[in-house]
XYZ file of C-alpha atoms in Angstrom:
444
model
C 125.078 157.538 39.284
C 124.239 153.933 40.140
C 127.782 152.868 39.251
C 129.276 155.492 41.574
C 126.963 154.395 44.357
C 128.008 150.771 43.823
C 131.690 151.776 43.944
C 131.117 153.667 47.199
C 129.368 150.670 48.746
C 132.196 148.352 47.647
C 134.732 150.663 49.310
C 133.098 150.205 52.717
C 135.317 148.097 54.976
C 134.047 144.696 56.203
C 134.117 146.019 59.787
C 131.940 149.016 58.895
C 129.560 146.802 56.904
C 129.162 144.576 59.946
C 128.410 147.578 62.159
C 125.896 149.023 59.663
C 124.189 145.632 59.344
C 124.035 145.310 63.123
C 122.540 148.789 63.521
C 120.046 147.924 60.789
C 118.843 144.880 62.692
C 118.560 146.836 65.940
C 116.673 149.660 64.222
C 114.299 147.204 62.563
C 113.625 145.665 65.960
C 112.947 148.962 67.675
C 110.921 150.426 64.817
C 108.652 147.384 64.875
C 108.337 147.506 68.655
C 107.972 151.289 68.644
C 105.256 151.301 66.013
C 103.209 148.367 67.258
C 104.077 149.004 70.908
C 102.893 152.599 70.959
C 99.568 151.587 69.377
C 98.953 148.833 71.933
C 100.171 151.060 74.789
C 97.803 153.798 73.673
C 94.946 151.314 73.549
C 95.912 150.029 76.992
C 96.129 153.572 78.391
C 92.686 154.444 77.044
C 91.248 151.185 78.412
C 92.754 151.434 81.903
C 92.388 155.201 82.359
C 94.934 157.482 84.005
C 94.709 155.949 87.494
C 95.133 152.242 86.659
C 97.569 153.017 83.837
C 99.519 155.015 86.413
C 99.495 152.105 88.866
C 100.732 149.753 86.130
C 103.600 152.102 85.252
C 104.370 152.684 88.926
C 104.858 148.912 89.303
C 107.099 148.723 86.230
C 109.205 151.670 87.447
C 109.477 150.162 90.913
C 110.697 146.788 89.596
C 113.082 148.511 87.175
C 115.009 149.914 90.141
C 115.784 146.342 91.185
C 116.402 145.181 87.617
C 119.476 147.398 87.301
C 121.120 145.755 90.289
C 120.190 142.309 88.916
C 122.378 142.889 85.824
C 125.361 143.425 88.175
C 126.852 146.035 85.819
C 128.457 143.261 83.781
C 127.274 144.101 80.253
C 130.124 146.150 78.803
C 132.765 144.440 80.951
C 131.802 140.979 79.663
C 131.620 142.252 76.059
C 135.072 143.830 76.424
C 136.559 140.665 77.938
C 135.123 138.438 75.201
C 136.482 140.755 72.494
C 139.974 140.658 74.035
C 139.962 136.983 75.130
C 137.487 134.974 73.071
C 139.071 131.627 74.040
C 137.591 131.903 77.536
C 134.137 133.040 76.425
C 132.352 129.988 77.855
C 133.786 130.562 81.320
C 133.105 134.295 81.092
C 129.484 133.844 80.002
C 128.795 130.948 82.375
C 130.110 132.910 85.326
C 128.078 135.986 84.378
C 124.882 133.909 83.990
C 125.309 132.251 87.393
C 125.948 135.567 89.126
C 122.928 137.177 87.464
C 120.618 134.264 88.193
C 121.559 134.409 91.870
C 121.059 138.171 92.056
C 117.738 137.895 90.181
C 116.279 135.509 92.750
C 117.512 137.643 95.651
C 116.130 140.850 94.144
C 112.772 139.245 93.335
C 112.365 138.597 97.061
C 113.658 142.093 97.912
C 111.176 143.817 95.565
C 108.240 141.994 97.134
C 109.421 142.839 100.634
C 109.977 146.508 99.762
C 106.527 147.047 98.199
C 104.900 145.368 101.202
C 106.360 148.040 103.488
C 105.820 150.881 100.993
C 102.130 150.134 100.330
C 100.903 147.864 103.131
C 97.220 148.691 102.539
C 97.247 148.310 98.754
C 96.989 144.598 97.808
C 96.462 145.316 94.092
C 99.754 147.210 93.803
C 101.560 144.493 95.757
C 100.166 141.824 93.407
C 101.133 143.710 90.249
C 104.647 144.451 91.530
C 105.134 140.858 92.699
C 104.160 139.383 89.333
C 106.264 141.774 87.242
C 109.225 141.273 89.601
C 109.316 137.612 88.547
C 110.954 138.838 85.355
C 114.095 139.669 87.362
C 114.917 135.955 87.371
C 114.413 135.478 83.617
C 116.513 138.580 82.871
C 119.631 136.558 83.753
C 119.399 134.943 80.306
C 120.107 138.332 78.715
C 123.708 137.241 79.287
C 123.382 135.403 75.955
C 122.888 138.761 74.249
C 126.362 139.835 75.428
C 127.871 137.180 73.153
C 125.903 138.486 70.183
C 126.951 142.063 71.037
C 130.629 141.077 71.167
C 130.324 139.484 67.714
C 128.162 142.332 66.336
C 125.390 139.808 65.582
C 122.343 141.510 67.050
C 120.052 139.929 64.455
C 119.725 136.878 66.710
C 118.677 139.004 69.681
C 116.260 140.952 67.489
C 114.568 137.775 66.262
C 114.378 136.359 69.798
C 112.864 139.563 71.182
C 110.297 139.870 68.449
C 108.987 136.337 68.931
C 108.020 137.215 72.497
C 106.895 140.701 71.539
C 104.518 139.520 68.803
C 103.041 136.757 70.958
C 102.488 138.956 74.010
C 101.223 141.887 71.937
C 98.541 139.552 70.600
C 97.742 138.470 74.156
C 97.482 142.105 75.317
C 95.069 142.923 72.499
C 92.922 139.943 73.482
C 93.023 141.003 77.152
C 91.868 144.517 76.258
C 89.122 143.110 74.031
C 87.711 140.911 76.801
C 88.131 143.725 79.358
C 90.532 141.751 81.541
C 91.623 143.101 84.954
C 94.918 144.929 85.514
C 96.624 141.878 87.051
C 96.283 140.049 83.705
C 98.554 142.601 82.044
C 101.155 142.060 84.767
C 101.134 138.328 83.963
C 101.570 139.192 80.274
C 104.638 141.307 81.097
C 106.155 138.396 83.015
C 105.386 135.968 80.180
C 107.147 138.212 77.656
C 110.343 138.107 79.726
C 110.151 134.321 79.973
C 109.545 133.836 76.245
C 112.490 136.120 75.444
C 114.772 134.026 77.688
C 113.719 130.822 75.913
C 114.030 132.404 72.449
C 117.527 133.731 73.220
C 118.626 130.269 74.327
C 117.319 128.735 71.093
C 118.950 131.500 69.004
C 122.294 130.854 70.702
C 122.145 127.184 69.713
C 120.962 128.005 66.174
C 123.986 130.303 65.747
C 126.260 127.307 66.333
C 127.030 127.790 70.030
C 126.208 125.542 72.985
C 124.875 126.877 76.267
C 125.880 123.654 78.026
C 129.548 124.496 77.348
C 129.298 127.420 79.749
C 131.162 127.012 83.027
C 131.160 128.868 86.318
C 134.511 129.955 87.727
C 134.546 131.341 91.267
C 137.794 133.281 90.866
C 136.600 134.857 87.626
C 133.314 135.710 89.343
C 135.173 137.514 92.121
C 137.236 139.399 89.535
C 134.118 140.442 87.619
C 132.359 141.694 90.753
C 135.471 143.561 91.923
C 135.476 145.463 88.646
C 131.725 145.839 88.267
C 130.636 146.901 91.760
C 130.979 150.612 90.938
C 128.903 149.960 87.796
C 126.269 148.143 89.866
C 125.879 151.187 92.085
C 126.109 153.647 89.191
C 123.580 151.554 87.255
C 121.244 151.770 90.227
C 121.832 155.511 90.344
C 121.022 155.708 86.619
C 117.747 153.876 87.123
C 116.960 156.017 90.159
C 116.974 159.142 88.042
C 115.331 157.298 85.147
C 112.453 155.806 87.136
C 112.356 157.343 90.622
C 110.201 160.152 89.239
C 107.297 157.742 88.657
C 107.761 156.073 92.031
C 107.889 159.438 93.833
C 104.897 160.727 91.856
C 102.928 157.724 93.032
C 103.881 158.408 96.634
C 103.867 162.246 96.723
C 100.925 162.812 94.337
C 98.729 159.919 93.154
C 98.500 157.158 90.541
C 96.594 159.462 88.160
C 99.609 161.808 88.083
C 101.791 158.800 87.271
C 99.393 157.941 84.440
C 99.647 161.420 82.909
C 103.422 161.466 83.324
C 103.781 157.946 81.910
C 101.813 158.913 78.819
C 104.402 161.607 78.099
C 107.461 159.544 78.957
C 106.306 156.562 76.883
C 106.503 158.843 73.841
C 109.706 160.554 74.965
C 111.620 157.419 75.928
C 110.616 155.414 72.869
C 113.402 157.241 71.024
C 116.139 156.045 73.379
C 116.561 152.934 71.255
C 118.421 155.127 68.744
C 121.322 155.686 71.146
C 121.281 152.129 72.459
C 121.357 150.571 68.970
C 124.193 152.772 67.734
C 126.334 152.545 70.886
C 125.966 148.764 71.175
C 127.015 148.397 67.541
C 130.078 150.691 67.566
C 131.190 149.783 71.098
C 133.535 146.872 70.150
C 135.089 148.865 67.291
C 135.797 151.979 69.388
C 137.179 149.907 72.274
C 139.549 148.178 69.832
C 140.700 151.591 68.534
C 141.672 152.633 72.081
C 144.280 149.857 72.129
C 145.893 151.219 68.960
C 145.646 155.014 69.191
C 144.314 157.417 71.819
C 143.869 160.239 69.304
C 141.861 158.051 66.915
C 139.815 156.836 69.877
C 138.787 160.403 70.744
C 138.175 161.213 67.081
C 135.706 158.330 66.903
C 134.075 159.502 70.136
C 133.684 163.005 68.688
C 131.939 161.589 65.626
C 129.679 159.490 67.845
C 128.700 162.456 70.046
C 128.128 164.620 66.957
C 125.735 162.017 65.592
C 123.946 161.773 68.951
C 123.465 165.544 69.143
C 122.021 165.755 65.623
C 119.629 162.879 66.303
C 118.539 164.356 69.649
C 117.787 167.767 68.118
C 115.993 166.162 65.168
C 113.686 164.418 67.646
C 113.295 167.057 70.391
C 112.573 170.185 68.335
C 109.506 168.967 66.388
C 108.140 167.044 69.390
C 108.347 170.193 71.542
C 106.012 172.110 69.246
C 103.656 169.210 68.520
C 103.589 167.669 72.017
C 99.950 168.318 72.970
C 98.640 167.223 69.590
C 100.781 164.045 69.690
C 99.537 163.111 73.171
C 95.849 163.680 72.395
C 96.024 161.744 69.117
C 97.776 158.777 70.743
C 96.280 158.588 74.238
C 93.087 160.627 74.004
C 91.778 163.825 75.595
C 92.011 162.347 79.116
C 95.800 162.584 78.796
C 95.926 166.132 77.337
C 97.841 167.413 80.374
C 100.743 165.179 79.324
C 101.451 167.530 76.400
C 103.338 170.037 78.557
C 105.189 167.204 80.286
C 106.282 165.787 76.923
C 107.526 169.169 75.653
C 109.881 169.324 78.654
C 110.841 165.673 79.080
C 111.777 165.155 75.420
C 114.919 167.281 75.974
C 116.271 164.636 78.320
C 117.006 162.642 75.139
C 120.080 164.782 74.422
C 121.710 163.870 77.727
C 120.508 160.263 77.648
C 122.157 159.850 74.237
C 125.342 161.397 75.620
C 125.184 159.175 78.687
C 125.095 155.991 76.627
C 127.982 157.222 74.469
C 129.980 158.240 77.531
C 129.709 154.639 78.728
C 132.254 153.616 76.072
C 134.758 156.154 77.434
C 134.143 154.977 81.007
C 134.964 151.361 80.133
C 137.907 152.198 77.852
C 139.531 154.493 80.425
C 138.558 152.329 83.445
C 136.615 155.213 85.004
C 133.984 153.102 86.731
C 134.475 154.941 90.026
C 133.776 158.264 88.309
C 130.649 156.715 86.811
C 129.517 155.765 90.297
C 130.161 159.207 91.799
C 128.615 161.195 88.931
C 125.460 159.120 88.590
C 125.013 158.998 92.367
C 125.249 162.787 92.485
C 122.696 163.021 89.676
C 120.356 160.612 91.432
C 120.549 162.589 94.680
C 119.869 165.827 92.783
C 116.881 164.226 91.054
C 115.403 163.021 94.346
C 115.876 166.451 95.961
C 114.302 168.231 92.973
C 111.390 165.775 92.957
C 110.727 166.360 96.661
C 110.742 170.104 95.973
C 108.816 170.241 92.679
C 106.298 167.357 92.730
C 104.111 168.589 95.634
C 103.526 171.888 93.816
C 103.844 171.048 90.120
C 103.078 167.299 90.114
C 104.019 165.621 86.803
C 105.447 168.833 85.294
C 107.779 169.171 88.274
C 108.957 165.592 87.788
C 109.771 166.324 84.126
C 111.813 169.413 85.035
C 113.694 167.472 87.723
C 114.532 164.736 85.222
C 115.978 167.012 82.529
C 118.032 169.069 85.011
C 119.496 166.019 86.735
C 120.345 164.316 83.413
C 122.174 167.409 82.185
C 124.037 167.766 85.465
C 125.187 164.132 85.500
C 126.086 163.532 81.870
C 127.463 166.957 80.953
C 128.159 169.489 83.734
C 130.084 167.102 86.008
C 132.511 166.292 83.173
C 133.921 169.828 83.502
C 134.564 169.328 87.221
C 136.407 165.993 86.940
C 139.842 166.602 85.253
C 140.140 163.281 83.324
C 136.669 163.894 81.830
C 137.271 167.486 80.685
C 138.384 166.364 77.249
C 135.081 164.530 76.982
C 133.254 167.667 78.171
C 134.811 169.663 75.326
C 133.758 166.960 72.863
C 130.178 167.197 74.176
C 130.258 171.003 73.981
C 131.275 170.893 70.322
C 128.424 168.473 69.680
C 125.798 170.438 71.651
C 126.709 173.736 69.969
C 126.898 172.028 66.552
C 130.358 173.567 66.077
C 131.295 170.689 63.789
C 128.536 171.773 61.379
C 129.896 175.335 61.267
C 133.426 174.022 60.626
C 132.207 171.957 57.685
C 130.357 174.921 56.208
C 133.500 177.080 56.391
C 135.564 174.351 54.747
C 133.136 174.160 51.835
C 133.084 177.944 51.537
């Protein structure tokens, strides 16, 4: 038995071993952050109470809307370009860093201006948003991670992230213990972003690379922005229907409703790392396959979507039935109302997983304009549904709006757009678990 297992392991190709190792590092990172993070978040939620916890999450959601624009939609484009033209990696990375640093500073100022007009009589919210928004500048250094992604070497990013995570988690525990004010936790969030930027820079040098070799090229910058502008707008649209629910809850209901809703979504969204880790690891391999064979490319996509569907169902079904118990155990009786929200919102995972996987197809087939149109349509639908449902159903209405808009954007619209119909059929086979039935018939 052991000998057969050893033979099977030895038969695994070097490329697949690299991918599995990369996924392993990413999973280790997220499992650590998920386990420790949910404990500290629960402690923080109990300490702050629904209203202040809601305000804190409102601020994070608000800044996140700006964060998406700050990345300039360059992630997968830069990874793709490095994979295909590694000789010019220093120019590619240097240009991306400069563009992101510039956008980060501009958006930091924009976030502060926007919250001033949105909540002119709420100095606490303005302070919290302003502090957290400082992270938009440090986020530019995530460009270093794009190099590690292109080389399937996420272990360096994992180590860099966890240095900041462990340090700031300790700080948060101390802050809770001494009963620090809400603003202190905003400063901790900013510090974590800064520490991550420094750690990534050190990791890049430890891996044998030199940040000082990076160069900015104006023409390359123009080319990148010409290709990425639809992704900038579609990325904003994605974050609108990921985070606008909390912002609208804060404006149409109150911060307590945001607190209840955030308790549910913190549990629901903690699983999204599964899709991100897998997609980031297989992305270079699948993109390379597209150059060789279209049929093999779609075969790999089918396998990826099948895996995503199985994982989504494995998470959503048990959470649906145990939602209230999970919420009360983690956050306490004050958050019991979040149980119903969680039982609804957890089903968004299926479409979120599909959305991340679909991103590979969008880049490979140069369908960035479709990405812009579809996500914009989903964002508009989400806003309309929130305006309709939140006043009457509060946090439950926001959860319904989220799931419906995700499904519409990442699945339904693929049937309407002809080039994406093949992808829609792939998703349908995955959603209906047809591939499982086929395997059972083959064995029979």
